[in-house]
């Protein structure tokens, strides 16, 4: 979870990492059944894996490509995993 995904969650868009071959219909069905919510809209993006250098010889290693899905829920619904509590709210 990043700051950007938490900011989007406060506006009703929730971000998930999904399988590279997942279709939007599959994402709607799985998120709806897993969290018990009604999904209104889905946006997907294929992300390229980053390349980095490791070891003494600075060998290039590439992380695998991945796919993310932005899911919008029906009005009034939320997913508790994305809720942020501050120290003041805990007391």
Tab-separated table of N, CA and C in Angstrom:
chain	number	residue	atom	x	y	z
A	1	UNK	N	0.838	-1.174	0.000
A	1	UNK	CA	0.000	0.000	0.000
A	1	UNK	C	0.882	1.237	0.000
A	2	UNK	N	0.581	2.114	-0.898
A	2	UNK	CA	1.336	3.349	-0.989
A	2	UNK	C	0.449	4.513	-0.560
A	3	UNK	N	1.044	5.671	-0.440
A	3	UNK	CA	0.274	6.855	-0.085
A	3	UNK	C	-0.751	7.169	-1.165
A	4	UNK	N	-0.365	6.930	-2.409
A	4	UNK	CA	-1.280	7.196	-3.515
A	4	UNK	C	-2.491	6.261	-3.460
A	5	UNK	N	-2.261	4.987	-3.184
A	5	UNK	CA	-3.384	4.050	-3.131
A	5	UNK	C	-4.288	4.339	-1.929
A	6	UNK	N	-3.724	4.787	-0.820
A	6	UNK	CA	-4.552	5.146	0.331
A	6	UNK	C	-5.358	6.413	0.065
A	7	UNK	N	-4.769	7.354	-0.665
A	7	UNK	CA	-5.503	8.565	-1.029
A	7	UNK	C	-6.651	8.228	-1.971
A	8	UNK	N	-6.415	7.320	-2.914
A	8	UNK	CA	-7.477	6.890	-3.812
A	8	UNK	C	-8.568	6.127	-3.060
A	9	UNK	N	-8.185	5.354	-2.051
A	9	UNK	CA	-9.163	4.600	-1.268
A	9	UNK	C	-10.098	5.532	-0.515
A	10	UNK	N	-9.605	6.682	-0.109
A	10	UNK	CA	-10.476	7.636	0.584
A	10	UNK	C	-11.510	8.229	-0.369
A	11	UNK	N	-11.250	8.136	-1.694
A	11	UNK	CA	-12.191	8.631	-2.689
A	11	UNK	C	-13.003	7.506	-3.329
A	12	UNK	N	-12.853	6.271	-2.820
A	12	UNK	CA	-13.673	5.168	-3.299
A	12	UNK	C	-13.013	4.245	-4.305
A	13	UNK	N	-11.754	4.462	-4.644
A	13	UNK	CA	-11.015	3.597	-5.578
A	13	UNK	C	-10.015	2.773	-4.780
A	14	UNK	N	-10.086	1.457	-4.897
A	14	UNK	CA	-9.210	0.556	-4.167
A	14	UNK	C	-8.269	-0.141	-5.142
A	15	UNK	N	-6.993	-0.248	-4.778
A	15	UNK	CA	-5.953	-0.774	-5.658
A	15	UNK	C	-5.559	-2.178	-5.224
A	16	UNK	N	-5.475	-3.100	-6.205
A	16	UNK	CA	-5.096	-4.480	-5.950
A	16	UNK	C	-4.089	-4.940	-6.991
A	17	UNK	N	-3.196	-5.853	-6.593
A	17	UNK	CA	-2.320	-6.538	-7.540
A	17	UNK	C	-3.052	-7.802	-7.951
A	18	UNK	N	-3.212	-8.000	-9.255
A	18	UNK	CA	-3.962	-9.147	-9.764
A	18	UNK	C	-3.083	-9.953	-10.710
A	19	UNK	N	-3.574	-11.104	-11.112
A	19	UNK	CA	-2.862	-11.964	-12.042
A	19	UNK	C	-2.742	-11.284	-13.402
A	20	UNK	N	-1.662	-11.561	-14.114
A	20	UNK	CA	-1.443	-10.928	-15.421
A	20	UNK	C	-2.523	-11.274	-16.434
A	21	UNK	N	-3.136	-12.445	-16.301
A	21	UNK	CA	-4.152	-12.842	-17.271
A	21	UNK	C	-5.577	-12.683	-16.734
A	22	UNK	N	-5.754	-11.945	-15.634
A	22	UNK	CA	-7.076	-11.718	-15.062
A	22	UNK	C	-7.850	-10.723	-15.924
A	23	UNK	N	-9.123	-11.055	-16.191
A	23	UNK	CA	-9.991	-10.151	-16.936
A	23	UNK	C	-10.802	-9.326	-15.954
A	24	UNK	N	-11.388	-8.240	-16.450
A	24	UNK	CA	-12.157	-7.354	-15.578
A	24	UNK	C	-13.338	-8.079	-14.943
A	25	UNK	N	-13.989	-8.967	-15.685
A	25	UNK	CA	-15.116	-9.721	-15.136
A	25	UNK	C	-14.671	-10.600	-13.969
A	26	UNK	N	-13.494	-11.216	-14.114
A	26	UNK	CA	-12.954	-12.052	-13.041
A	26	UNK	C	-12.644	-11.220	-11.804
A	27	UNK	N	-12.084	-10.036	-12.015
A	27	UNK	CA	-11.727	-9.164	-10.898
A	27	UNK	C	-12.971	-8.740	-10.140
A	28	UNK	N	-14.035	-8.372	-10.868
A	28	UNK	CA	-15.290	-7.965	-10.232
A	28	UNK	C	-15.842	-9.109	-9.387
A	29	UNK	N	-15.848	-10.305	-9.924
A	29	UNK	CA	-16.407	-11.457	-9.220
A	29	UNK	C	-15.598	-11.793	-7.967
A	30	UNK	N	-14.271	-11.809	-8.080
A	30	UNK	CA	-13.434	-12.201	-6.946
A	30	UNK	C	-13.424	-11.154	-5.832
A	31	UNK	N	-13.306	-9.887	-6.179
A	31	UNK	CA	-13.297	-8.835	-5.155
A	31	UNK	C	-14.659	-8.774	-4.468
A	32	UNK	N	-15.725	-8.900	-5.247
A	32	UNK	CA	-17.067	-8.875	-4.664
A	32	UNK	C	-17.305	-10.019	-3.690
A	33	UNK	N	-16.862	-11.211	-4.036
A	33	UNK	CA	-17.073	-12.357	-3.147
A	33	UNK	C	-16.110	-12.353	-1.964
A	34	UNK	N	-14.895	-11.873	-2.163
A	34	UNK	CA	-13.893	-11.888	-1.097
A	34	UNK	C	-14.224	-10.888	0.014
A	35	UNK	N	-14.639	-9.676	-0.365
A	35	UNK	CA	-14.898	-8.623	0.609
A	35	UNK	C	-16.384	-8.364	0.838
A	36	UNK	N	-17.264	-9.012	0.079
A	36	UNK	CA	-18.699	-8.827	0.264
A	36	UNK	C	-19.163	-7.431	-0.119
A	37	UNK	N	-18.643	-6.899	-1.224
A	37	UNK	CA	-19.002	-5.560	-1.681
A	37	UNK	C	-19.485	-5.627	-3.123
A	38	UNK	N	-20.099	-4.532	-3.576
A	38	UNK	CA	-20.561	-4.444	-4.954
A	38	UNK	C	-19.600	-3.561	-5.739
A	39	UNK	N	-18.958	-4.122	-6.754
A	39	UNK	CA	-17.989	-3.400	-7.573
A	39	UNK	C	-18.740	-2.713	-8.713
A	40	UNK	N	-18.488	-1.407	-8.874
A	40	UNK	CA	-19.166	-0.619	-9.900
A	40	UNK	C	-18.301	-0.463	-11.145
A	41	UNK	N	-16.989	-0.264	-10.964
A	41	UNK	CA	-16.103	0.022	-12.082
A	41	UNK	C	-14.737	-0.593	-11.825
A	42	UNK	N	-14.067	-1.005	-12.905
A	42	UNK	CA	-12.721	-1.581	-12.806
A	42	UNK	C	-11.843	-0.958	-13.879
A	43	UNK	N	-10.654	-0.555	-13.485
A	43	UNK	CA	-9.634	-0.089	-14.421
A	43	UNK	C	-8.385	-0.912	-14.173
A	44	UNK	N	-7.758	-1.392	-15.244
A	44	UNK	CA	-6.562	-2.210	-15.097
A	44	UNK	C	-5.384	-1.559	-15.795
A	45	UNK	N	-4.194	-1.885	-15.316
A	45	UNK	CA	-2.958	-1.384	-15.918
A	45	UNK	C	-1.897	-2.463	-15.804
A	46	UNK	N	-1.218	-2.738	-16.915
A	46	UNK	CA	-0.109	-3.676	-16.911
A	46	UNK	C	1.163	-2.907	-16.590
A	47	UNK	N	1.850	-3.325	-15.545
A	47	UNK	CA	3.042	-2.629	-15.077
A	47	UNK	C	4.281	-3.438	-15.462
A	48	UNK	N	5.304	-2.762	-15.911
A	48	UNK	CA	6.545	-3.423	-16.277
A	48	UNK	C	7.418	-3.601	-15.045
A	49	UNK	N	8.049	-4.779	-14.937
A	49	UNK	CA	8.934	-5.039	-13.821
A	49	UNK	C	10.200	-4.205	-13.928
A	50	UNK	N	10.670	-3.736	-12.801
A	50	UNK	CA	11.864	-2.891	-12.800
A	50	UNK	C	13.129	-3.731	-12.932
A	51	UNK	N	14.132	-3.141	-13.537
A	51	UNK	CA	15.427	-3.792	-13.680
A	51	UNK	C	16.374	-3.192	-12.649
A	52	UNK	N	17.144	-4.050	-11.985
A	52	UNK	CA	18.101	-3.564	-10.990
A	52	UNK	C	19.393	-4.334	-11.131
A	53	UNK	N	20.443	-3.809	-10.503
A	53	UNK	CA	21.761	-4.445	-10.557
A	53	UNK	C	22.087	-5.026	-9.195
A	54	UNK	N	22.599	-6.262	-9.215
A	54	UNK	CA	22.929	-6.940	-7.960
A	54	UNK	C	24.281	-7.628	-8.077
A	55	UNK	N	24.893	-7.838	-6.933
A	55	UNK	CA	26.120	-8.621	-6.873
A	55	UNK	C	27.371	-7.837	-7.195
A	56	UNK	N	28.481	-8.535	-7.101
A	56	UNK	CA	29.790	-7.933	-7.315
A	56	UNK	C	29.968	-7.491	-8.763
A	57	UNK	N	29.437	-8.267	-9.703
A	57	UNK	CA	29.578	-7.936	-11.118
A	57	UNK	C	28.467	-7.019	-11.629
A	58	UNK	N	27.611	-6.576	-10.740
A	58	UNK	CA	26.469	-5.735	-11.103
A	58	UNK	C	25.634	-6.361	-12.211
A	59	UNK	N	25.301	-7.619	-11.990
A	59	UNK	CA	24.465	-8.332	-12.940
A	59	UNK	C	23.068	-7.725	-12.952
A	60	UNK	N	22.494	-7.593	-14.132
A	60	UNK	CA	21.150	-7.024	-14.230
A	60	UNK	C	20.112	-8.110	-13.967
A	61	UNK	N	19.199	-7.803	-13.058
A	61	UNK	CA	18.110	-8.704	-12.714
A	61	UNK	C	16.811	-7.945	-12.923
A	62	UNK	N	15.855	-8.601	-13.575
A	62	UNK	CA	14.588	-7.930	-13.850
A	62	UNK	C	13.470	-8.575	-13.044
A	63	UNK	N	12.700	-7.744	-12.340
A	63	UNK	CA	11.521	-8.225	-11.637
A	63	UNK	C	10.436	-8.538	-12.664
A	64	UNK	N	9.557	-9.480	-12.378
A	64	UNK	CA	8.532	-9.844	-13.362
A	64	UNK	C	7.507	-8.723	-13.560
A	65	UNK	N	6.888	-8.728	-14.750
A	65	UNK	CA	5.810	-7.785	-15.015
A	65	UNK	C	4.620	-8.153	-14.129
A	66	UNK	N	3.776	-7.159	-13.818
A	66	UNK	CA	2.624	-7.402	-12.968
A	66	UNK	C	1.468	-6.520	-13.420
A	67	UNK	N	0.308	-6.799	-12.891
A	67	UNK	CA	-0.897	-6.082	-13.292
A	67	UNK	C	-1.596	-5.554	-12.057
A	68	UNK	N	-2.074	-4.304	-12.132
A	68	UNK	CA	-2.820	-3.755	-11.014
A	68	UNK	C	-4.220	-3.403	-11.475
A	69	UNK	N	-5.152	-3.464	-10.534
A	69	UNK	CA	-6.541	-3.166	-10.822
A	69	UNK	C	-7.027	-2.107	-9.846
A	70	UNK	N	-7.653	-1.070	-10.382
A	70	UNK	CA	-8.310	-0.050	-9.576
A	70	UNK	C	-9.793	-0.362	-9.597
A	71	UNK	N	-10.369	-0.544	-8.421
A	71	UNK	CA	-11.757	-0.979	-8.293
A	71	UNK	C	-12.544	0.094	-7.565
A	72	UNK	N	-13.689	0.486	-8.142
A	72	UNK	CA	-14.569	1.458	-7.482
A	72	UNK	C	-15.784	0.722	-6.960
A	73	UNK	N	-16.142	1.002	-5.709
A	73	UNK	CA	-17.261	0.328	-5.068
A	73	UNK	C	-18.517	1.188	-5.135
A	74	UNK	N	-19.653	0.565	-4.853
A	74	UNK	CA	-20.921	1.281	-4.806
A	74	UNK	C	-20.889	2.293	-3.664
A	75	UNK	N	-21.735	3.302	-3.756
A	75	UNK	CA	-21.757	4.362	-2.736
A	75	UNK	C	-22.038	3.786	-1.356
A	76	UNK	N	-21.286	4.264	-0.374
A	76	UNK	CA	-21.488	3.844	1.001
A	76	UNK	C	-20.750	2.575	1.397
A	77	UNK	N	-20.106	1.895	0.456
A	77	UNK	CA	-19.373	0.677	0.787
A	77	UNK	C	-17.886	0.982	0.897
A	78	UNK	N	-17.204	0.209	1.729
A	78	UNK	CA	-15.761	0.374	1.879
A	78	UNK	C	-15.138	-0.954	2.272
A	79	UNK	N	-13.828	-1.022	2.117
A	79	UNK	CA	-13.062	-2.204	2.489
A	79	UNK	C	-12.212	-1.832	3.694
A	80	UNK	N	-12.372	-2.564	4.788
A	80	UNK	CA	-11.718	-2.211	6.048
A	80	UNK	C	-10.204	-2.314	5.986
A	81	UNK	N	-9.648	-3.128	5.098
A	81	UNK	CA	-8.200	-3.296	5.009
A	81	UNK	C	-7.516	-2.003	4.587
A	82	UNK	N	-8.234	-1.088	3.940
A	82	UNK	CA	-7.648	0.142	3.457
A	82	UNK	C	-7.864	1.314	4.412
A	83	UNK	N	-8.506	1.087	5.537
A	83	UNK	CA	-8.757	2.159	6.491
A	83	UNK	C	-7.490	2.451	7.287
A	84	UNK	N	-7.187	3.724	7.436
A	84	UNK	CA	-5.996	4.158	8.164
A	84	UNK	C	-6.437	4.732	9.497
A	85	UNK	N	-5.843	4.224	10.562
A	85	UNK	CA	-6.137	4.770	11.885
A	85	UNK	C	-4.915	5.505	12.383
A	86	UNK	N	-5.128	6.673	12.937
A	86	UNK	CA	-4.020	7.445	13.486
A	86	UNK	C	-3.866	7.107	14.965
A	87	UNK	N	-2.803	7.595	15.567
A	87	UNK	CA	-2.539	7.325	16.973
A	87	UNK	C	-3.623	7.922	17.861
A	88	UNK	N	-4.182	9.073	17.472
A	88	UNK	CA	-5.211	9.711	18.289
A	88	UNK	C	-6.494	8.909	18.282
A	89	UNK	N	-6.829	8.270	17.148
A	89	UNK	CA	-8.053	7.478	17.060
A	89	UNK	C	-7.948	6.205	17.875
A	90	UNK	N	-6.738	5.671	18.050
A	90	UNK	CA	-6.560	4.429	18.802
A	90	UNK	C	-6.811	4.648	20.290
A	91	UNK	N	-6.556	5.861	20.793
A	91	UNK	CA	-6.680	6.133	22.226
A	91	UNK	C	-8.084	6.335	22.615
